[in-house]
CSV table of C-alpha atoms and ligand atoms in Angstrom, one decimal:
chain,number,residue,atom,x,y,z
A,9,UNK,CA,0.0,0.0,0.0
A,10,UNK,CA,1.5,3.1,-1.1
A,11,UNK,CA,1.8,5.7,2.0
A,12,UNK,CA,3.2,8.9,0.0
A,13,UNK,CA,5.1,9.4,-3.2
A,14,UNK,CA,7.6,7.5,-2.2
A,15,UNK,CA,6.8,4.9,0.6
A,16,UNK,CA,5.0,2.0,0.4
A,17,UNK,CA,3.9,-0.3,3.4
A,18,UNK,CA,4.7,-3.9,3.1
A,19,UNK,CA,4.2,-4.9,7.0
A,20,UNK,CA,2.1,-7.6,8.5
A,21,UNK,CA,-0.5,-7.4,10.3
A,22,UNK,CA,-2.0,-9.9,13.4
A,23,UNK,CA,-5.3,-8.6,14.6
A,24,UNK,CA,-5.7,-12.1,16.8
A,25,UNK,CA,-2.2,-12.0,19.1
A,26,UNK,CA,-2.6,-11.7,22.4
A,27,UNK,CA,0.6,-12.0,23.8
A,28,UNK,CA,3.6,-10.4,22.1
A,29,UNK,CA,7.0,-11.5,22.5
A,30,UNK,CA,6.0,-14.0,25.0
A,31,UNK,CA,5.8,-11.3,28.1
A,32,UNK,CA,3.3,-8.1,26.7
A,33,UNK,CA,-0.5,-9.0,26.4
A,34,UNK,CA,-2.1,-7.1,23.7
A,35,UNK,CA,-6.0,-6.9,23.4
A,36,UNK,CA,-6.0,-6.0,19.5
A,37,UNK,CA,-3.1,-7.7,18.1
A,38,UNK,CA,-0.6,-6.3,16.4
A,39,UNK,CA,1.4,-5.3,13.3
A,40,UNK,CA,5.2,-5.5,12.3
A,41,UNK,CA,5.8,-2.3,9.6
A,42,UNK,CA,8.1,-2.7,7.6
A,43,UNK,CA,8.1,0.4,4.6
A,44,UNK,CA,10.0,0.4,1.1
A,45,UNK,CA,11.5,3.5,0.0
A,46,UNK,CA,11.6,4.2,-3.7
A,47,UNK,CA,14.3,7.3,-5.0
A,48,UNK,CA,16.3,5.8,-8.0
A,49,UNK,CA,17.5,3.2,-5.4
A,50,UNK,CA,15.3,0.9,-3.4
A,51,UNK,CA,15.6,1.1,0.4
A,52,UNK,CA,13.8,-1.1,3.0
A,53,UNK,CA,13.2,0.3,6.2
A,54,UNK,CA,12.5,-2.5,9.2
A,55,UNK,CA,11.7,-6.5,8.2
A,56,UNK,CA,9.7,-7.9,10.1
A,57,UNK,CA,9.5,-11.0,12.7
A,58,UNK,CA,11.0,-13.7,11.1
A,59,UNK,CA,7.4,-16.2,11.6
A,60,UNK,CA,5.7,-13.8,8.9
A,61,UNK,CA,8.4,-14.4,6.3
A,62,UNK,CA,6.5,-16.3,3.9
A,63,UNK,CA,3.8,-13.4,4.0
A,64,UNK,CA,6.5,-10.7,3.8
A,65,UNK,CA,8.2,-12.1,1.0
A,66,UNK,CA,4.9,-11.5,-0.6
A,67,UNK,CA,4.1,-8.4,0.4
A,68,UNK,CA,7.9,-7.4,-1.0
A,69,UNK,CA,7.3,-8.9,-4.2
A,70,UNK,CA,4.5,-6.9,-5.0
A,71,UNK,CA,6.3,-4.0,-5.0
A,72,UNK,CA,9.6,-4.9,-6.2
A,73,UNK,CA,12.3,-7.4,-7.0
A,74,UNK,CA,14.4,-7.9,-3.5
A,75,UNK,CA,17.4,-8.3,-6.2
A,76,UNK,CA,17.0,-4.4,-6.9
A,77,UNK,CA,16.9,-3.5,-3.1
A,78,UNK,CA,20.2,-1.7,-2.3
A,79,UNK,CA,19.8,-1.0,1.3
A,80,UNK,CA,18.2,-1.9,4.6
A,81,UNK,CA,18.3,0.2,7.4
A,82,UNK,CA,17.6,-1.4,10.9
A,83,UNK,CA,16.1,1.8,13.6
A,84,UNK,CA,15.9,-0.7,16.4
A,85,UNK,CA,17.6,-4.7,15.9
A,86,UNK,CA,15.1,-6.5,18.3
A,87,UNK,CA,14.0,-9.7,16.2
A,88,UNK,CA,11.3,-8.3,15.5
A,89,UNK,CA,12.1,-6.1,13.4
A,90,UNK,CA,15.2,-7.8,12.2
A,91,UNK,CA,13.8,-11.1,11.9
A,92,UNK,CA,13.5,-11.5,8.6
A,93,UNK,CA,16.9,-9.8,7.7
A,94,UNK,CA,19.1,-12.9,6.8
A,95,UNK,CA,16.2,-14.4,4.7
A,96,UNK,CA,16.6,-11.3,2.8
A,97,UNK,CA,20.4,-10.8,2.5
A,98,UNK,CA,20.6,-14.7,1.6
A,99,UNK,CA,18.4,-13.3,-1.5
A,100,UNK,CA,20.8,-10.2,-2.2
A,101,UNK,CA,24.1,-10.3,-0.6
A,102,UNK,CA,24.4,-7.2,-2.1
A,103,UNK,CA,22.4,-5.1,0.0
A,104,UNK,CA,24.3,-2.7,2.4
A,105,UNK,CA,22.7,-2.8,6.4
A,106,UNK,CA,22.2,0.8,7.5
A,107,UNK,CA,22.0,1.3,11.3
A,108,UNK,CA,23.9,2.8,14.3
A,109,UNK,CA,27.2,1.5,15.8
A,110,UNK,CA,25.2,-0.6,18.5
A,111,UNK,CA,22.7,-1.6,15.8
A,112,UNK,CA,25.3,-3.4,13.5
A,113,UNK,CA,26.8,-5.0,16.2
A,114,UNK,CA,23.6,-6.7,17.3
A,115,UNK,CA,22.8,-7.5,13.8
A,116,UNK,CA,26.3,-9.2,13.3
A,117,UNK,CA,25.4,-11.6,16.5
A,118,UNK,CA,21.4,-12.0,15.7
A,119,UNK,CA,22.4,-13.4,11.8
A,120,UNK,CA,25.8,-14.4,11.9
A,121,UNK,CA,27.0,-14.2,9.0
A,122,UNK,CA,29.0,-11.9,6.9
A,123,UNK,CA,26.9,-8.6,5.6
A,124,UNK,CA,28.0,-5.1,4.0
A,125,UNK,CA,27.1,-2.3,6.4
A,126,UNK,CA,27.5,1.2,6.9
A,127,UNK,CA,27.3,2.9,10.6
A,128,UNK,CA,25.6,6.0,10.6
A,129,UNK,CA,26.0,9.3,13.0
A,130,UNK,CA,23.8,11.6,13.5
A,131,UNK,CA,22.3,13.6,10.6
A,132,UNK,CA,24.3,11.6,8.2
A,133,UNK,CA,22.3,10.9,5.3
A,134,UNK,CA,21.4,7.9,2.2
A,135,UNK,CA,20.6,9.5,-1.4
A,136,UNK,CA,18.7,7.8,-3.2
A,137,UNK,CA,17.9,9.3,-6.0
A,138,UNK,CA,14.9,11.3,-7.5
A,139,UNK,CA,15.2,13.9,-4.3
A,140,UNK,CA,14.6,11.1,-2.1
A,141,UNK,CA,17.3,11.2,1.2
A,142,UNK,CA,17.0,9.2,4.3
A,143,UNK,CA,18.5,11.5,7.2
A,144,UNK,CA,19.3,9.1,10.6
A,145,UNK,CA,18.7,10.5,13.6
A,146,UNK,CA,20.3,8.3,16.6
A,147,UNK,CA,18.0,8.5,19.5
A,148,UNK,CA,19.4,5.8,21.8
A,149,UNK,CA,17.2,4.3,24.5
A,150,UNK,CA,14.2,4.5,22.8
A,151,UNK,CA,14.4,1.5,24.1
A,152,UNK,CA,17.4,0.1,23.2
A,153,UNK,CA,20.9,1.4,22.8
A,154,UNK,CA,20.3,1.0,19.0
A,155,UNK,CA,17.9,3.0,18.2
A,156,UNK,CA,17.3,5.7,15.9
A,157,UNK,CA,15.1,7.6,13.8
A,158,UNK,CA,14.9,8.0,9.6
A,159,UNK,CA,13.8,10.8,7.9
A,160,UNK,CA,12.4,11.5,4.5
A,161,UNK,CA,12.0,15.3,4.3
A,162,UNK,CA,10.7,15.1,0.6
A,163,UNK,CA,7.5,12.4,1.9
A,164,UNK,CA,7.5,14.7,5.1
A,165,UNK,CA,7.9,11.0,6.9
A,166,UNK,CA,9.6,10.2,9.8
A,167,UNK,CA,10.5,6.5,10.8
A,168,UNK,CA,10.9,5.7,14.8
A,169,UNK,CA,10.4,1.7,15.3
A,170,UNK,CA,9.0,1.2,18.6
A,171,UNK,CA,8.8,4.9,19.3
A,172,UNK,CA,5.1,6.5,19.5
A,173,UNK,CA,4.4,2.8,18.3
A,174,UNK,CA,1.2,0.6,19.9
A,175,UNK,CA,0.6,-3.2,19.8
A,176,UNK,CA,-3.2,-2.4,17.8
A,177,UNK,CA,-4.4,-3.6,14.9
A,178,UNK,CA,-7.7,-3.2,12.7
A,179,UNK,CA,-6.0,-4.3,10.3
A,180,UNK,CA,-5.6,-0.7,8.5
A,181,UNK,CA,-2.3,0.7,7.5
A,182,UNK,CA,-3.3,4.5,8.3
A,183,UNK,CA,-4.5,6.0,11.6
A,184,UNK,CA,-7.2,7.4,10.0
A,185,UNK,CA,-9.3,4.3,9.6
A,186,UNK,CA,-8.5,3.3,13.8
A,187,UNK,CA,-12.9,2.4,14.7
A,188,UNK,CA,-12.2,2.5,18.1
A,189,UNK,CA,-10.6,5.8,19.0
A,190,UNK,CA,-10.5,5.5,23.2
A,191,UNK,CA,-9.0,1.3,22.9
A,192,UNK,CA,-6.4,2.6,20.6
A,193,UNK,CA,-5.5,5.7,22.3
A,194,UNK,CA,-5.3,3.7,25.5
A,195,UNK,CA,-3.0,1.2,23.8
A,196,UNK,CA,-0.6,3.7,22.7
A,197,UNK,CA,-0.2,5.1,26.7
A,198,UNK,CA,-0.1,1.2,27.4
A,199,UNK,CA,2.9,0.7,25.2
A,200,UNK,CA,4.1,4.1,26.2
A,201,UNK,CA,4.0,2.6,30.0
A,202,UNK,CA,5.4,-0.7,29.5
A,203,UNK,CA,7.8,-0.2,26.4
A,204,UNK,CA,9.4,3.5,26.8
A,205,UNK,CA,8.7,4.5,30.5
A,206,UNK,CA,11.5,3.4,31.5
A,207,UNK,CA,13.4,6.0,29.5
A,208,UNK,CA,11.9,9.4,30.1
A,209,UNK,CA,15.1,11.5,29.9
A,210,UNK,CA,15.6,9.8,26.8
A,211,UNK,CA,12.2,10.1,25.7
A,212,UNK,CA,12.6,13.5,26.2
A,213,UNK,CA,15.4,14.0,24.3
A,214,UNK,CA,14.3,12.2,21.0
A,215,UNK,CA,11.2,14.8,21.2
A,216,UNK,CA,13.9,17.4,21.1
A,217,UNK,CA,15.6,15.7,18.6
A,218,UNK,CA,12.6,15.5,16.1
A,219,UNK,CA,10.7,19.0,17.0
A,220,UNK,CA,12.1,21.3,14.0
A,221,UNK,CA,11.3,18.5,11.4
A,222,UNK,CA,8.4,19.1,8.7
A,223,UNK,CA,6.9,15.5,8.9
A,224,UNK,CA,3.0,14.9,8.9
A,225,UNK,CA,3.5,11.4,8.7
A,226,UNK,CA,5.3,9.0,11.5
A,227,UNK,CA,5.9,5.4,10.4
A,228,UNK,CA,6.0,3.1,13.3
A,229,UNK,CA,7.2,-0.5,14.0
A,230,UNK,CA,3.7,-1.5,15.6
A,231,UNK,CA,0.4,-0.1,14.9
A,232,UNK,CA,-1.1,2.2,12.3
A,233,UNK,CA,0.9,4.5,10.4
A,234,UNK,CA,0.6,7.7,12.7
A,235,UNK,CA,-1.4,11.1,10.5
A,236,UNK,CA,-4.4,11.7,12.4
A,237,UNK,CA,-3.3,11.3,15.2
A,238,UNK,CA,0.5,12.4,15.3
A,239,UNK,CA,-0.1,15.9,17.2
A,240,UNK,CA,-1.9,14.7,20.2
A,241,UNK,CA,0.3,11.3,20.5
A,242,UNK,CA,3.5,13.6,20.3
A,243,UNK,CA,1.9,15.6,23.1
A,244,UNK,CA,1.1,12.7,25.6
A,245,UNK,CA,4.7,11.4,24.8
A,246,UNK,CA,5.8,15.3,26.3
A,247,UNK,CA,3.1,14.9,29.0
A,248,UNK,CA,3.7,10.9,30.2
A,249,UNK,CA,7.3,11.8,29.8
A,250,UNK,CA,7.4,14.7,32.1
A,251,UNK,CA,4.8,13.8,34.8
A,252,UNK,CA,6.3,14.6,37.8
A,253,UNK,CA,7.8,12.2,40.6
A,254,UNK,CA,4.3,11.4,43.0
A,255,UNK,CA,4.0,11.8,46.4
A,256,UNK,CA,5.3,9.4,48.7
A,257,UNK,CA,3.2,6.4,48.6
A,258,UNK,CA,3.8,2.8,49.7
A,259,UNK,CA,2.1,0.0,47.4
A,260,UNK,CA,1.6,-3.3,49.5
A,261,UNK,CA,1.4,-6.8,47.2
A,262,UNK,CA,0.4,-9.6,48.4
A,263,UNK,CA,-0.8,-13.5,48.4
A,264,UNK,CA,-2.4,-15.3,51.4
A,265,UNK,CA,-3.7,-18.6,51.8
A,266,UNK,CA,-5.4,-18.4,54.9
A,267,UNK,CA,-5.8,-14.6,55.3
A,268,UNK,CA,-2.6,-14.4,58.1
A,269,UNK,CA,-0.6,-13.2,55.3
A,270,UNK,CA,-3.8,-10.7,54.6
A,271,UNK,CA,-3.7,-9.4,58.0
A,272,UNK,CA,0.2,-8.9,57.9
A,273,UNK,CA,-0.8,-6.6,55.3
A,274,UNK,CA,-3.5,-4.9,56.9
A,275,UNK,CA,-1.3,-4.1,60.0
A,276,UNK,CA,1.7,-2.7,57.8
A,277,UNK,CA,-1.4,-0.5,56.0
A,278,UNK,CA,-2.6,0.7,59.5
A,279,UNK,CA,0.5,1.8,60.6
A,280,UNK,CA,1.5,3.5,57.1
A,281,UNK,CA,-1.6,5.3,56.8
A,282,UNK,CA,-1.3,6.3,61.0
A,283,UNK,CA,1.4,8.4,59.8
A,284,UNK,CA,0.0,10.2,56.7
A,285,UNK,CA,1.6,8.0,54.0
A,286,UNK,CA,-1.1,7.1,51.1
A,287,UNK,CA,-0.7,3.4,51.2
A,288,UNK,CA,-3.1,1.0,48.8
A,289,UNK,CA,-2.9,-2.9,48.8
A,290,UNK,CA,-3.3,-5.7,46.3
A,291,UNK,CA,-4.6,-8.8,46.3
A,292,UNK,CA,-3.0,-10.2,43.7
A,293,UNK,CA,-5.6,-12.5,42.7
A,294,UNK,CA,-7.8,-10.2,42.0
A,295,UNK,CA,-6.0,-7.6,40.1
A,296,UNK,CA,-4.0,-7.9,36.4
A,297,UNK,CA,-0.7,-8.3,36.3
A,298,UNK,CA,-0.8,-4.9,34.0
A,299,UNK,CA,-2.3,-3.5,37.2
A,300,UNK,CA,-0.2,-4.8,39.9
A,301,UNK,CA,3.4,-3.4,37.6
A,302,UNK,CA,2.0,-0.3,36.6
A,303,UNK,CA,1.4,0.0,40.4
A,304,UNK,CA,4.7,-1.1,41.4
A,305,UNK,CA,6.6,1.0,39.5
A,306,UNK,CA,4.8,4.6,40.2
A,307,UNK,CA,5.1,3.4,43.9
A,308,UNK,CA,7.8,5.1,46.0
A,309,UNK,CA,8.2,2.0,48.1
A,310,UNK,CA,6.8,-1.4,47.9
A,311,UNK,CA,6.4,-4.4,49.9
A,312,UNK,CA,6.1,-8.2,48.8
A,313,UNK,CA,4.0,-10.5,51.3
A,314,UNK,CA,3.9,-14.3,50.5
A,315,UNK,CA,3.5,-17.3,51.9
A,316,UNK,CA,6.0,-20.0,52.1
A,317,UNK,CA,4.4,-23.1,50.1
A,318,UNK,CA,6.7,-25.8,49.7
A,319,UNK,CA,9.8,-24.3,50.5
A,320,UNK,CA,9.2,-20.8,48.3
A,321,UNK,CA,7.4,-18.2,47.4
A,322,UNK,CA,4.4,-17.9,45.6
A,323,UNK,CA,4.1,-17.8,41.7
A,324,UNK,CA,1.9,-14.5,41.8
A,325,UNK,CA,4.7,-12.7,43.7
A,326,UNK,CA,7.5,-13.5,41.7
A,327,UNK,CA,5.3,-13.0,38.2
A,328,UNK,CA,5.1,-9.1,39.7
A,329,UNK,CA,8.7,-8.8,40.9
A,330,UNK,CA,9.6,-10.1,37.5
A,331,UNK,CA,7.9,-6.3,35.6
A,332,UNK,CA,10.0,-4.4,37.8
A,333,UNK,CA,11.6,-1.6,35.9
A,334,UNK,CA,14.5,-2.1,37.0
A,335,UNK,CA,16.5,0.8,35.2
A,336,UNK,CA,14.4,3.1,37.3
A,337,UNK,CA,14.3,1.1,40.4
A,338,UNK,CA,17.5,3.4,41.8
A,339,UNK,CA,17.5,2.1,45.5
A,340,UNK,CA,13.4,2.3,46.2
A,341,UNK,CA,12.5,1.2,49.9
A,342,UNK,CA,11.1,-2.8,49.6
A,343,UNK,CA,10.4,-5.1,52.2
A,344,UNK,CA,9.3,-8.9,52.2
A,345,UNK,CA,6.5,-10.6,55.0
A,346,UNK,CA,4.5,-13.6,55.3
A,347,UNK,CA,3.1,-16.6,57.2
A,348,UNK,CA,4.9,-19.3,57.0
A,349,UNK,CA,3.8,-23.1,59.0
A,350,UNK,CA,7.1,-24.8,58.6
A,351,UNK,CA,10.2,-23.1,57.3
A,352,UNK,CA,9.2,-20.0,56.2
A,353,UNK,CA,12.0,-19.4,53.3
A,354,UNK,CA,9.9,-17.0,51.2
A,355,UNK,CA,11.0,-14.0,53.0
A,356,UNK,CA,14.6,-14.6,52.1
A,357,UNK,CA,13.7,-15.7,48.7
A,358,UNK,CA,12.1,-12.4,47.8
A,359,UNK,CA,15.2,-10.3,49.2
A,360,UNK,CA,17.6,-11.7,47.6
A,361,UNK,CA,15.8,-11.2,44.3
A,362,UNK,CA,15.1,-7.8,45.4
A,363,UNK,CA,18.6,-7.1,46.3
A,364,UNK,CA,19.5,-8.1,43.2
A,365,UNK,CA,17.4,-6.0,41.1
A,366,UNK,CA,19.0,-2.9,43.7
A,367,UNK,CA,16.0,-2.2,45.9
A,368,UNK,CA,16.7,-1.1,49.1
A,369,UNK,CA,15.9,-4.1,51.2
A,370,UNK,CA,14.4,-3.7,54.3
A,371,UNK,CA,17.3,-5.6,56.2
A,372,UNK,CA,14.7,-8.5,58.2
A,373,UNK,CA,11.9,-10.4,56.4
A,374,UNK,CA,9.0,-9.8,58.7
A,375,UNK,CA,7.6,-13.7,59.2
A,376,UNK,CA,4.7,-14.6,61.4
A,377,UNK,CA,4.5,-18.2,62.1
A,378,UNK,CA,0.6,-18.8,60.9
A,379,UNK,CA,-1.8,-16.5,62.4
A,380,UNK,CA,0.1,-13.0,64.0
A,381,UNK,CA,0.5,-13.2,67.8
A,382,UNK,CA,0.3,-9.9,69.7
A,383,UNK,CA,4.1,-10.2,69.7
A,384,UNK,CA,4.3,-10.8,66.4
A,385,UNK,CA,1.8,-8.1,65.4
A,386,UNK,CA,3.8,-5.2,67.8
A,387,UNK,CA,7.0,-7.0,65.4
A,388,UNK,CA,5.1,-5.7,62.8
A,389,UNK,CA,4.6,-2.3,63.9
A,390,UNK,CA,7.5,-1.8,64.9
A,391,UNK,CA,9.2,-2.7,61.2
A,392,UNK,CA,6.4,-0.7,59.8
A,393,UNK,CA,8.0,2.6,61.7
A,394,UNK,CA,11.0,1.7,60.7
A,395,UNK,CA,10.2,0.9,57.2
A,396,UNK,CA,9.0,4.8,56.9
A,397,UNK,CA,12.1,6.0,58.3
A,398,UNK,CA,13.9,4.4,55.4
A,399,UNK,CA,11.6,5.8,53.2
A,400,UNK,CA,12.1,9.6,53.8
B,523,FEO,FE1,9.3,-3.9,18.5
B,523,FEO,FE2,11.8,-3.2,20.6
B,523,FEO,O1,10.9,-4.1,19.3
């Protein structure tokens, strides 16, 4: 499908996925862009993941023969957009791999085997012919190392992979046919939170890096092809990006087989809240596991209650401790509790892992052998206080 003079979409598109890349769920599936650039040369921007091959061989060969594509450039190198890169340099040898320093490195380990390349810097550019000239913007962190943006001043089109990207798919190429505005608005702040929150200075700066250029088009890795929508998405990027630290507020998650781990948590939210700190706890039965991170991660300290069953801790817990950000994690207060019947290794279990990912452990795991005892509920209290201390 022909996006503008000189750009063509030849992406896939999977409205049924649900989970992508084994750890995001997405409600409305997905799509892997990948564009073709046509000057008097033939560049190909993105491939896509390597299970759509068949289908993007197609979708290539409507448009042109891969023998007359001279380049590839690469934005970002996860498989999934680089998937399907050998395939197509086992076709044409000849085609030269455009990306950043960190880009071609990955590259060289993801396909090993010998390719032609070319690094690019920032604002070096790839003529193609007919007034058609990729610019490269590197905007690292966005979210990996690798990445960068690509430019076509003379389609007014900017590339940016993942960036302003959303798993959502109708299957359209073009914002302007999205049905269901509010699902795939929220699904762009959804990938925003889970994909680039992470990386809000650098956020930040690849806004900065892209605000003088005349594009009206922005071709993402995932989702439609942003028109329609372009102004307000590059607004909520400033916004998200720039939302201020919150207040101090202590998040309490945990799992409890007999409600003593439960009341652990209640006495820890009693004493937190005694003192003026917003405190909320979760179940984690009953709340997603979207809803359990995003609260983990905008909490300014967190603690992890589980029970000990056979000899560990609890699948639920570890699932959450496992969507920690942990680039952003930067020392936060965490502490571990449960009820325990016989040995009553959870406690230790979750601080080690917690140490690991650089929380700031709260030194003891609070344990209450079954049901809290008086004694064991003024232990409680007592670590609560002390909990807060660390947390000023
Ligand atoms: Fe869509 Fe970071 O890969």
């Amino acid at each position: 499908m022909k996006l503008s003079e000189h750009v063509s979409f030849i992406g896939v598109h999977n409205s049924t996925m649900r989970i992508f890349d084994i750890i995001m769920r997405t409600g409305y599936g997905t799509s892997y862009n990948s564009y073709l650039v046509k000057g008097k040369e033939y560049a190909i921007i993105e491939t896509v993941q390597e299970n759509y091959l068949p289908e993007y061989l197609e979708k290539i060969e409507n448009e042109v023969d891969i023998k007359d594509v001279k380049y590839i450039v690469l934005n970002h190198t996860e498989p999934d957009h680089s998937g399907c890169l050998r395939k197509l340099l086992e076709m044409n040898p000849d085609i030269i791999v455009y990306g950043t320093s960190a880009a071609i490195r990955n590259i060289g380990a993801i396909i090993n085997m010998e390719f032609h390349s070319q690094v690019v810097r920032m604002g070096d550019k790839l003529d193609l012919g007919d007034g058609v000239v990729l610019e490269f913007i590197p905007a690292p962190n966005l979210h990996w190392p690798d990445s960068m943006f690509t430019y076509i001043a003379a389609d007014k089109m900017l590339f940016t992979c993942d960036f302003l990207g959303c798993h959502f798919c109708e299957p359209m190429v073009l914002d302007t046919h999205v049905k269901e505005e509010d699902k795939y608005l929220s699904e762009v702040k959804n990938y925003f939170e889970c994909i680039m929150s992470p990386f809000k200075k650098f956020v930040n700066a690849g806004l900065e890096k892209i605000k003088d250029l005349d594009f009206e088009m922005v071709g993402t890795s995932h989702g439609p092809v942003l028109k329609k929508y372009l102004k307000q998405v590059l607004e909520d990027y400033k916004v998200w990006a720039n939302e201020e630290k919150k207040e101090k507020n202590i998040a309490i998650f945990y799992v409890s087989a007999y409600g003593y781990t439960k009341r652990m948590a209640s006495i820890f939210e009693e004493v937190f809240e005694a003192h003026g700190v917003k405190t909320k706890s979760y179940d984690l039965l009953e709340y997603s596991l979207e809803e359990q991170a995003e609260a983990m991660n905008k909490a300014t300290a967190v603690l992890f209650g589980s029970p000990t069953i056979n000899r560990d801790a609890v699948l639920p817990v570890w699932d959450l401790i496992t969507k920690t950000e942990v680039i952003n994690v930067q020392h936060k207060p965490a502490l571990a509790f449960g009820s325990y019947g016989w040995g009553g290794e959870a406690c230790a279990m979750l601080m080690n892992r917690l140490e690991s990912m650089s929380y700031n452990v709260y030194p003891e795991g609070i344990r209450c052998h079954f049901n809290p005892s008086q004694e064991e509920e003024e232990k409680i209290r007592e670590a609560a206080v002390k909990f807060l201390e660390m947390c000023n």
